[in-house]
mmCIF file of C-alpha atoms and ligand atoms in Angstrom:
data_model
loop_
_atom_site.group_PDB
_atom_site.id
_atom_site.type_symbol
_atom_site.label_atom_id
_atom_site.label_comp_id
_atom_site.label_asym_id
_atom_site.label_seq_id
_atom_site.Cartn_x
_atom_site.Cartn_y
_atom_site.Cartn_z
ATOM 1 C CA MET A 963 12.859 -82.204 176.171
ATOM 2 C CA ILE A 964 13.165 -79.413 174.280
ATOM 3 C CA THR A 965 10.042 -77.361 172.415
ATOM 4 C CA VAL A 966 10.575 -75.601 168.842
ATOM 5 C CA VAL A 967 7.590 -72.827 168.245
ATOM 6 C CA GLY A 968 8.061 -70.912 165.080
ATOM 7 C CA SER A 969 8.117 -70.818 161.152
ATOM 8 C CA LEU A 970 8.472 -73.301 159.093
ATOM 9 C CA ASN A 971 9.393 -72.267 154.877
ATOM 10 C CA MET A 972 10.690 -74.009 151.578
ATOM 11 C CA ASP A 973 13.274 -72.098 150.792
ATOM 12 C CA LEU A 974 14.146 -70.999 147.273
ATOM 13 C CA VAL A 975 17.529 -70.702 146.645
ATOM 14 C CA VAL A 976 18.846 -68.941 143.371
ATOM 15 C CA GLU A 977 22.741 -68.967 142.728
ATOM 16 C CA ALA A 978 24.005 -65.824 140.751
ATOM 17 C CA VAL A 979 27.210 -63.987 140.661
ATOM 18 C CA LYS A 980 25.621 -60.577 141.790
ATOM 19 C CA ARG A 981 22.337 -59.074 142.994
ATOM 20 C CA PRO A 982 20.410 -57.455 140.420
ATOM 21 C CA VAL A 983 19.384 -53.666 140.807
ATOM 22 C CA GLN A 984 16.195 -52.364 140.658
ATOM 23 C CA GLY A 985 14.837 -53.459 137.160
ATOM 24 C CA GLU A 986 17.646 -55.814 136.068
ATOM 25 C CA THR A 987 17.061 -59.047 134.879
ATOM 26 C CA LEU A 988 20.345 -61.268 135.640
ATOM 27 C CA LEU A 989 20.795 -65.010 134.316
ATOM 28 C CA GLY A 990 21.233 -66.968 137.611
ATOM 29 C CA THR A 991 23.544 -69.883 137.950
ATOM 30 C CA SER A 992 21.390 -72.890 139.987
ATOM 31 C CA PHE A 993 18.468 -73.405 141.439
ATOM 32 C CA SER A 994 17.398 -75.255 144.722
ATOM 33 C CA THR A 995 15.039 -75.695 146.913
ATOM 34 C CA PHE A 996 15.477 -76.719 150.597
ATOM 35 C CA PRO A 997 13.505 -77.134 154.072
ATOM 36 C CA GLY A 998 13.976 -74.021 155.756
ATOM 37 C CA GLY A 999 12.307 -71.249 158.422
ATOM 38 C CA LYS A 1000 14.165 -70.259 161.442
ATOM 39 C CA GLY A 1001 11.807 -72.460 163.506
ATOM 40 C CA SER A 1002 12.412 -75.060 161.242
ATOM 41 C CA ASN A 1003 16.249 -74.740 161.356
ATOM 42 C CA GLN A 1004 16.680 -74.414 165.011
ATOM 43 C CA ALA A 1005 14.621 -77.229 165.795
ATOM 44 C CA VAL A 1006 16.712 -80.274 163.284
ATOM 45 C CA ALA A 1007 19.570 -77.848 164.041
ATOM 46 C CA ALA A 1008 19.054 -79.719 168.284
ATOM 47 C CA ALA A 1009 17.639 -82.662 166.858
ATOM 48 C CA ARG A 1010 21.223 -83.340 164.369
ATOM 49 C CA LEU A 1011 22.889 -83.213 167.832
ATOM 50 C CA GLY A 1012 20.822 -85.664 169.751
ATOM 51 C CA GLY A 1013 17.858 -83.454 171.333
ATOM 52 C CA ASN A 1014 14.970 -85.238 172.005
ATOM 53 C CA VAL A 1015 12.576 -81.952 169.403
ATOM 54 C CA ASN A 1016 9.040 -81.119 169.356
ATOM 55 C CA PHE A 1017 7.630 -78.391 166.911
ATOM 56 C CA VAL A 1018 5.035 -76.398 167.286
ATOM 57 C CA GLY A 1019 4.057 -74.551 163.948
ATOM 58 C CA SER A 1020 1.764 -74.059 160.933
ATOM 59 C CA VAL A 1021 1.714 -75.178 157.213
ATOM 60 C CA GLY A 1022 -0.683 -74.671 154.543
ATOM 61 C CA LEU A 1023 -2.973 -77.925 152.657
ATOM 62 C CA ASP A 1024 0.304 -78.005 149.804
ATOM 63 C CA SER A 1025 2.796 -80.250 148.806
ATOM 64 C CA PHE A 1026 5.349 -77.992 150.319
ATOM 65 C CA GLY A 1027 3.618 -78.375 153.791
ATOM 66 C CA LYS A 1028 3.712 -81.628 153.073
ATOM 67 C CA GLU A 1029 7.176 -81.839 152.494
ATOM 68 C CA LEU A 1030 8.825 -80.177 155.201
ATOM 69 C CA GLN A 1031 6.074 -82.038 157.852
ATOM 70 C CA ASP A 1032 8.089 -85.330 156.155
ATOM 71 C CA HIS A 1033 11.078 -83.629 156.902
ATOM 72 C CA LEU A 1034 11.206 -82.584 160.327
ATOM 73 C CA ILE A 1035 9.713 -86.525 160.485
ATOM 74 C CA LYS A 1036 13.040 -88.036 159.385
ATOM 75 C CA GLU A 1037 14.865 -86.177 161.691
ATOM 76 C CA GLY A 1038 13.080 -87.110 164.648
ATOM 77 C CA ILE A 1039 10.993 -84.601 164.669
ATOM 78 C CA ARG A 1040 7.905 -84.967 166.898
ATOM 79 C CA ILE A 1041 5.019 -82.672 164.551
ATOM 80 C CA ASP A 1042 1.867 -83.633 166.317
ATOM 81 C CA TYR A 1043 1.583 -80.040 167.176
ATOM 82 C CA ILE A 1044 1.546 -78.705 164.124
ATOM 83 C CA ASN A 1045 -1.718 -76.962 162.493
ATOM 84 C CA VAL A 1046 -2.567 -77.455 158.911
ATOM 85 C CA ASP A 1047 -4.091 -74.101 157.556
ATOM 86 C CA SER A 1048 -6.991 -75.030 154.964
ATOM 87 C CA VAL A 1049 -7.054 -71.329 153.689
ATOM 88 C CA GLN A 1050 -2.585 -70.185 154.040
ATOM 89 C CA LEU A 1051 -0.282 -71.635 151.662
ATOM 90 C CA THR A 1052 3.265 -72.882 152.916
ATOM 91 C CA GLY A 1053 5.685 -70.093 154.217
ATOM 92 C CA VAL A 1054 8.089 -69.517 151.819
ATOM 93 C CA ALA A 1055 11.469 -67.937 151.443
ATOM 94 C CA ASN A 1056 13.248 -66.392 148.651
ATOM 95 C CA ILE A 1057 16.986 -67.002 148.530
ATOM 96 C CA ILE A 1058 19.916 -65.017 146.280
ATOM 97 C CA LEU A 1059 23.525 -66.456 147.022
ATOM 98 C CA ALA A 1060 25.593 -63.750 145.898
ATOM 99 C CA GLU A 1061 28.726 -61.933 146.321
ATOM 100 C CA GLY A 1062 29.263 -64.386 149.190
ATOM 101 C CA ASP A 1063 26.461 -63.639 150.884
ATOM 102 C CA ASN A 1064 22.427 -64.035 150.785
ATOM 103 C CA SER A 1065 19.372 -61.671 150.751
ATOM 104 C CA ILE A 1066 16.248 -63.345 151.820
ATOM 105 C CA ILE A 1067 12.544 -62.315 151.546
ATOM 106 C CA VAL A 1068 10.072 -64.522 153.497
ATOM 107 C CA VAL A 1069 6.587 -64.770 152.677
ATOM 108 C CA PRO A 1070 5.629 -66.204 156.045
ATOM 109 C CA GLY A 1071 1.831 -67.202 154.738
ATOM 110 C CA ALA A 1072 0.568 -70.282 157.145
ATOM 111 C CA ASN A 1073 3.120 -69.289 160.133
ATOM 112 C CA PHE A 1074 0.693 -66.079 160.849
ATOM 113 C CA SER A 1075 -1.871 -68.464 161.489
ATOM 114 C CA LEU A 1076 -0.122 -69.780 164.489
ATOM 115 C CA SER A 1077 -2.226 -67.683 167.468
ATOM 116 C CA PRO A 1078 -2.391 -67.554 170.685
ATOM 117 C CA SER A 1079 -5.303 -70.094 170.807
ATOM 118 C CA HIS A 1080 -3.133 -72.737 168.977
ATOM 119 C CA VAL A 1081 -0.188 -72.143 171.744
ATOM 120 C CA GLN A 1082 -2.696 -72.650 174.721
ATOM 121 C CA LYS A 1083 -3.111 -76.307 173.347
ATOM 122 C CA VAL A 1084 -0.339 -77.005 173.824
ATOM 123 C CA ASN A 1085 0.418 -75.408 176.848
ATOM 124 C CA GLU A 1086 1.309 -79.227 178.350
ATOM 125 C CA VAL A 1087 4.072 -79.976 176.472
ATOM 126 C CA LEU A 1088 5.466 -76.493 176.895
ATOM 127 C CA SER A 1089 5.102 -77.067 180.775
ATOM 128 C CA LYS A 1090 7.249 -80.257 180.059
ATOM 129 C CA SER A 1091 9.791 -78.552 178.070
ATOM 130 C CA LYS A 1092 12.930 -78.449 179.614
ATOM 131 C CA MET A 1093 14.167 -75.486 177.074
ATOM 132 C CA VAL A 1094 11.604 -73.488 174.450
ATOM 133 C CA ILE A 1095 12.974 -72.098 171.520
ATOM 134 C CA ILE A 1096 11.454 -68.926 169.841
ATOM 135 C CA GLN A 1097 12.095 -67.250 166.959
ATOM 136 C CA LEU A 1098 10.232 -64.015 165.602
ATOM 137 C CA GLU A 1099 8.880 -65.262 161.996
ATOM 138 C CA ILE A 1100 5.455 -65.988 163.637
ATOM 139 C CA LEU A 1101 2.586 -63.513 164.804
ATOM 140 C CA PRO A 1102 4.150 -61.225 168.330
ATOM 141 C CA GLU A 1103 1.451 -61.980 170.081
ATOM 142 C CA THR A 1104 1.535 -65.675 169.799
ATOM 143 C CA VAL A 1105 5.376 -65.109 170.823
ATOM 144 C CA GLU A 1106 4.521 -63.386 174.006
ATOM 145 C CA ARG A 1107 1.963 -65.565 174.899
ATOM 146 C CA VAL A 1108 4.483 -68.766 174.074
ATOM 147 C CA LEU A 1109 6.642 -66.548 177.171
ATOM 148 C CA GLU A 1110 3.774 -66.093 179.707
ATOM 149 C CA LEU A 1111 3.088 -69.486 179.522
ATOM 150 C CA CYS A 1112 6.540 -70.680 179.847
ATOM 151 C CA GLN A 1113 7.188 -68.358 182.807
ATOM 152 C CA GLU A 1114 4.336 -69.488 184.716
ATOM 153 C CA HIS A 1115 5.604 -72.994 184.375
ATOM 154 C CA LYS A 1116 9.642 -71.919 185.023
ATOM 155 C CA VAL A 1117 10.479 -72.965 182.057
ATOM 156 C CA PRO A 1118 13.515 -71.323 179.995
ATOM 157 C CA VAL A 1119 13.148 -69.564 176.622
ATOM 158 C CA LEU A 1120 15.399 -68.678 174.170
ATOM 159 C CA LEU A 1121 14.055 -66.061 172.216
ATOM 160 C CA ASN A 1122 16.376 -65.500 168.580
ATOM 161 C CA PRO A 1123 14.447 -61.805 168.146
ATOM 162 C CA ALA A 1124 14.784 -62.417 164.057
ATOM 163 C CA PRO A 1125 13.852 -60.875 162.189
ATOM 164 C CA ALA A 1126 13.840 -57.934 164.640
ATOM 165 C CA ALA A 1127 11.087 -55.770 163.722
ATOM 166 C CA SER A 1128 8.517 -57.139 165.752
ATOM 167 C CA CYS A 1129 10.587 -57.383 168.870
ATOM 168 C CA THR A 1130 8.822 -55.954 171.965
ATOM 169 C CA LYS A 1131 10.314 -54.979 175.180
ATOM 170 C CA LYS A 1132 7.786 -57.501 176.627
ATOM 171 C CA MET A 1133 9.578 -60.538 175.207
ATOM 172 C CA ILE A 1134 13.278 -59.730 176.261
ATOM 173 C CA ASP A 1135 12.016 -59.679 179.465
ATOM 174 C CA MET A 1136 10.556 -62.207 179.496
ATOM 175 C CA ALA A 1137 12.884 -64.464 177.803
ATOM 176 C CA THR A 1138 15.721 -66.252 179.705
ATOM 177 C CA TYR A 1139 18.193 -65.770 176.781
ATOM 178 C CA VAL A 1140 18.133 -63.365 173.961
ATOM 179 C CA THR A 1141 20.348 -63.886 170.636
ATOM 180 C CA PRO A 1142 20.535 -60.821 168.265
ATOM 181 C CA ASN A 1143 23.114 -60.728 165.714
ATOM 182 C CA GLU A 1144 24.823 -57.474 165.718
ATOM 183 C CA THR A 1145 22.178 -56.185 163.293
ATOM 184 C CA GLU A 1146 19.746 -56.964 165.035
ATOM 185 C CA CYS A 1147 21.211 -56.301 168.170
ATOM 186 C CA VAL A 1148 21.716 -52.389 166.896
ATOM 187 C CA GLU A 1149 18.281 -52.525 165.479
ATOM 188 C CA ILE A 1150 16.523 -53.660 169.024
ATOM 189 C CA PHE A 1151 18.891 -51.933 172.132
ATOM 190 C CA GLY A 1152 19.770 -49.129 169.515
ATOM 191 C CA GLY A 1153 23.543 -49.925 169.169
ATOM 192 C CA TYR A 1154 25.775 -53.155 169.798
ATOM 193 C CA SER A 1155 28.184 -52.099 173.129
ATOM 194 C CA ASP A 1156 30.046 -53.149 175.980
ATOM 195 C CA GLU A 1157 26.979 -50.724 178.335
ATOM 196 C CA ILE A 1158 24.167 -53.038 176.249
ATOM 197 C CA LEU A 1159 25.191 -56.468 176.960
ATOM 198 C CA LYS A 1160 26.137 -55.115 180.852
ATOM 199 C CA LYS A 1161 22.346 -54.312 181.301
ATOM 200 C CA TYR A 1162 21.650 -58.132 180.143
ATOM 201 C CA PRO A 1163 24.136 -60.624 182.370
ATOM 202 C CA ASN A 1164 23.979 -64.146 181.882
ATOM 203 C CA LYS A 1165 21.290 -63.085 178.848
ATOM 204 C CA LEU A 1166 21.373 -61.289 175.668
ATOM 205 C CA ILE A 1167 24.444 -63.430 173.666
ATOM 206 C CA VAL A 1168 24.962 -61.353 170.625
ATOM 207 C CA THR A 1169 26.563 -63.552 167.765
ATOM 208 C CA LEU A 1170 29.393 -61.523 165.580
ATOM 209 C CA GLY A 1171 29.003 -64.041 162.341
ATOM 210 C CA GLU A 1172 32.820 -65.578 162.053
ATOM 211 C CA THR A 1173 34.280 -63.784 165.009
ATOM 212 C CA GLY A 1174 32.057 -65.563 167.315
ATOM 213 C CA ALA A 1175 29.912 -64.348 170.521
ATOM 214 C CA ALA A 1176 29.804 -61.774 173.240
ATOM 215 C CA TYR A 1177 28.114 -61.624 176.213
ATOM 216 C CA TYR A 1178 28.098 -60.445 179.727
ATOM 217 C CA ASP A 1179 28.916 -62.468 182.814
ATOM 218 C CA GLY A 1180 28.121 -59.985 185.480
ATOM 219 C CA ALA A 1181 32.089 -59.685 185.739
ATOM 220 C CA GLU A 1182 33.272 -59.090 182.352
ATOM 221 C CA ILE A 1183 32.911 -59.432 178.646
ATOM 222 C CA VAL A 1184 33.314 -62.618 177.792
ATOM 223 C CA GLN A 1185 34.485 -63.308 173.847
ATOM 224 C CA VAL A 1186 34.043 -66.548 172.195
ATOM 225 C CA SER A 1187 36.064 -66.998 169.460
ATOM 226 C CA GLY A 1188 34.406 -68.615 166.834
ATOM 227 C CA CYS A 1189 36.204 -71.771 165.097
ATOM 228 C CA LYS A 1190 37.706 -71.274 161.571
ATOM 229 C CA THR A 1191 35.444 -72.777 158.154
ATOM 230 C CA SER A 1192 35.140 -72.640 154.328
ATOM 231 C CA VAL A 1193 32.042 -70.595 153.517
ATOM 232 C CA VAL A 1194 29.940 -71.657 150.789
ATOM 233 C CA ASP A 1195 26.709 -70.875 152.392
ATOM 234 C CA THR A 1196 26.035 -68.703 155.537
ATOM 235 C CA THR A 1197 22.295 -69.373 155.434
ATOM 236 C CA GLY A 1198 20.912 -70.810 158.560
ATOM 237 C CA ALA A 1199 24.442 -70.137 160.146
ATOM 238 C CA GLY A 1200 22.078 -67.847 162.891
ATOM 239 C CA ASP A 1201 19.809 -70.933 163.561
ATOM 240 C CA THR A 1202 22.315 -73.580 164.060
ATOM 241 C CA PHE A 1203 23.642 -71.817 166.523
ATOM 242 C CA ASN A 1204 20.235 -70.864 168.774
ATOM 243 C CA GLY A 1205 19.806 -74.500 167.957
ATOM 244 C CA ALA A 1206 22.800 -76.387 169.187
ATOM 245 C CA PHE A 1207 22.916 -73.620 172.089
ATOM 246 C CA GLY A 1208 19.684 -75.043 173.379
ATOM 247 C CA PHE A 1209 20.651 -77.912 173.144
ATOM 248 C CA ALA A 1210 23.582 -77.256 175.176
ATOM 249 C CA ILE A 1211 21.869 -75.194 178.040
ATOM 250 C CA SER A 1212 19.485 -77.974 178.330
ATOM 251 C CA GLY A 1213 21.931 -80.477 178.318
ATOM 252 C CA GLY A 1214 23.470 -78.750 181.144
ATOM 253 C CA TYR A 1215 26.480 -76.305 180.270
ATOM 254 C CA ALA A 1216 27.307 -73.056 181.350
ATOM 255 C CA ILE A 1217 26.616 -70.327 178.893
ATOM 256 C CA LYS A 1218 30.559 -69.998 178.273
ATOM 257 C CA GLU A 1219 30.579 -73.620 176.791
ATOM 258 C CA ALA A 1220 27.289 -73.791 175.026
ATOM 259 C CA VAL A 1221 28.490 -70.338 173.133
ATOM 260 C CA GLN A 1222 31.646 -72.535 172.020
ATOM 261 C CA PHE A 1223 30.162 -75.487 171.583
ATOM 262 C CA ALA A 1224 27.014 -73.379 169.254
ATOM 263 C CA ASN A 1225 29.959 -71.835 167.821
ATOM 264 C CA ALA A 1226 31.489 -74.564 166.801
ATOM 265 C CA ALA A 1227 28.234 -76.226 165.290
ATOM 266 C CA ALA A 1228 27.296 -73.018 163.337
ATOM 267 C CA SER A 1229 31.103 -73.054 162.038
ATOM 268 C CA LEU A 1230 29.822 -76.385 160.301
ATOM 269 C CA SER A 1231 26.632 -75.728 159.157
ATOM 270 C CA VAL A 1232 28.293 -72.983 156.073
ATOM 271 C CA GLU A 1233 30.463 -75.620 154.789
ATOM 272 C CA LYS A 1234 27.248 -76.968 152.607
ATOM 273 C CA LEU A 1235 24.431 -75.253 150.667
ATOM 274 C CA GLY A 1236 21.321 -74.751 152.428
ATOM 275 C CA ALA A 1237 19.951 -73.880 155.447
ATOM 276 C CA GLN A 1238 19.907 -77.501 157.286
ATOM 277 C CA GLN A 1239 22.676 -79.134 154.484
ATOM 278 C CA GLY A 1240 25.540 -78.393 156.772
ATOM 279 C CA MET A 1241 24.202 -79.164 160.058
ATOM 280 C CA PRO A 1242 26.576 -81.275 162.119
ATOM 281 C CA SER A 1243 26.212 -84.247 164.348
ATOM 282 C CA LEU A 1244 27.023 -84.315 168.374
ATOM 283 C CA ALA A 1245 30.763 -86.135 167.070
ATOM 284 C CA ASP A 1246 31.337 -83.159 164.016
ATOM 285 C CA VAL A 1247 31.080 -80.744 166.720
ATOM 286 C CA LYS A 1248 33.185 -82.116 169.517
ATOM 287 C CA ARG A 1249 35.500 -83.259 166.559
ATOM 288 C CA ARG A 1250 35.914 -79.153 165.176
ATOM 289 C CA LEU A 1251 35.954 -78.109 168.903
ATOM 290 C CA ALA A 1252 38.996 -80.727 169.843
ATOM 291 C CA ASN A 1253 40.557 -79.670 166.531
ATOM 292 C CA SER A 1254 40.139 -75.784 167.483
ATOM 293 C CA ASN A 1255 42.388 -76.307 170.889
HETATM 294 O O1 RIB B 1043 17.418 -68.200 159.076
HETATM 295 C C1 RIB B 1043 17.191 -68.839 157.690
HETATM 296 C C2 RIB B 1043 16.691 -68.975 157.199
HETATM 297 O O2 RIB B 1043 15.541 -67.820 157.236
HETATM 298 C C3 RIB B 1043 16.039 -69.475 156.073
HETATM 299 O O3 RIB B 1043 15.651 -71.044 156.391
HETATM 300 C C4 RIB B 1043 14.514 -68.644 155.314
HETATM 301 O O4 RIB B 1043 13.496 -69.951 155.544
HETATM 302 C C5 RIB B 1043 14.339 -67.971 156.467
HETATM 303 O O5 RIB B 1043 13.475 -68.146 157.063
#
């Protein structure tokens, strides 16, 4: 059983030929809404692959909150541990897709209502989990409490330190795996280099977009190449990597194989619009891995 503790957002996605500059109004080419939020995305990624997934998070008492919960149920994810806040609105992410990449502004809303005391109430679920996956779109004190409880229970935690701004040394020290992208790695550790990877053997795994990912195995730096893909929308690629990596590690894969598996899953996820639409099944990932050898 995998437990994901994290955010749920409704993604409000606008496509445009280019990004507006300050003070400019542009006409876009399309508008869509998609379920998103790094927590929800990582939970769906693990569940699509066949994971038995619990979700711990918080939504508002509004239509987005209801839609996001219904969506998780449809994906086979247990939502008994979602808090419904009667004051704060459900989180939203304003996403612009232009010139082959995205820009995102998240308004956390009810995601910031998930407190350390909520987490305390799901202590038993955490203790029974094979793996806990967490990110930083919820309050840092809640993240630290999850890490403390999991340490007490000796449950491994995969920390995806995104967005990196609220990442603390305590979080890094307590997590079992830490998976920043290159930009987040620079923000957290002051750079991205072999020396930094070497400080965290078999723990710090840096995702490098289409290039793949890198980590230090205690003897050498391991570069795991990404799979060829045709990009439609990169939103959620990192989340797919994390959900798939957590699924693979908790299923007994070694780190290198889990990273290869997660790279393949992420390469499939970018082929469709929306954070979750392209997230693959186990059969899809196995096919991609077989074709990329
Ligand atoms: O990682 C992608 C996600 O970041 C989007 O789904 C959006 O909700 C933001 O949280």
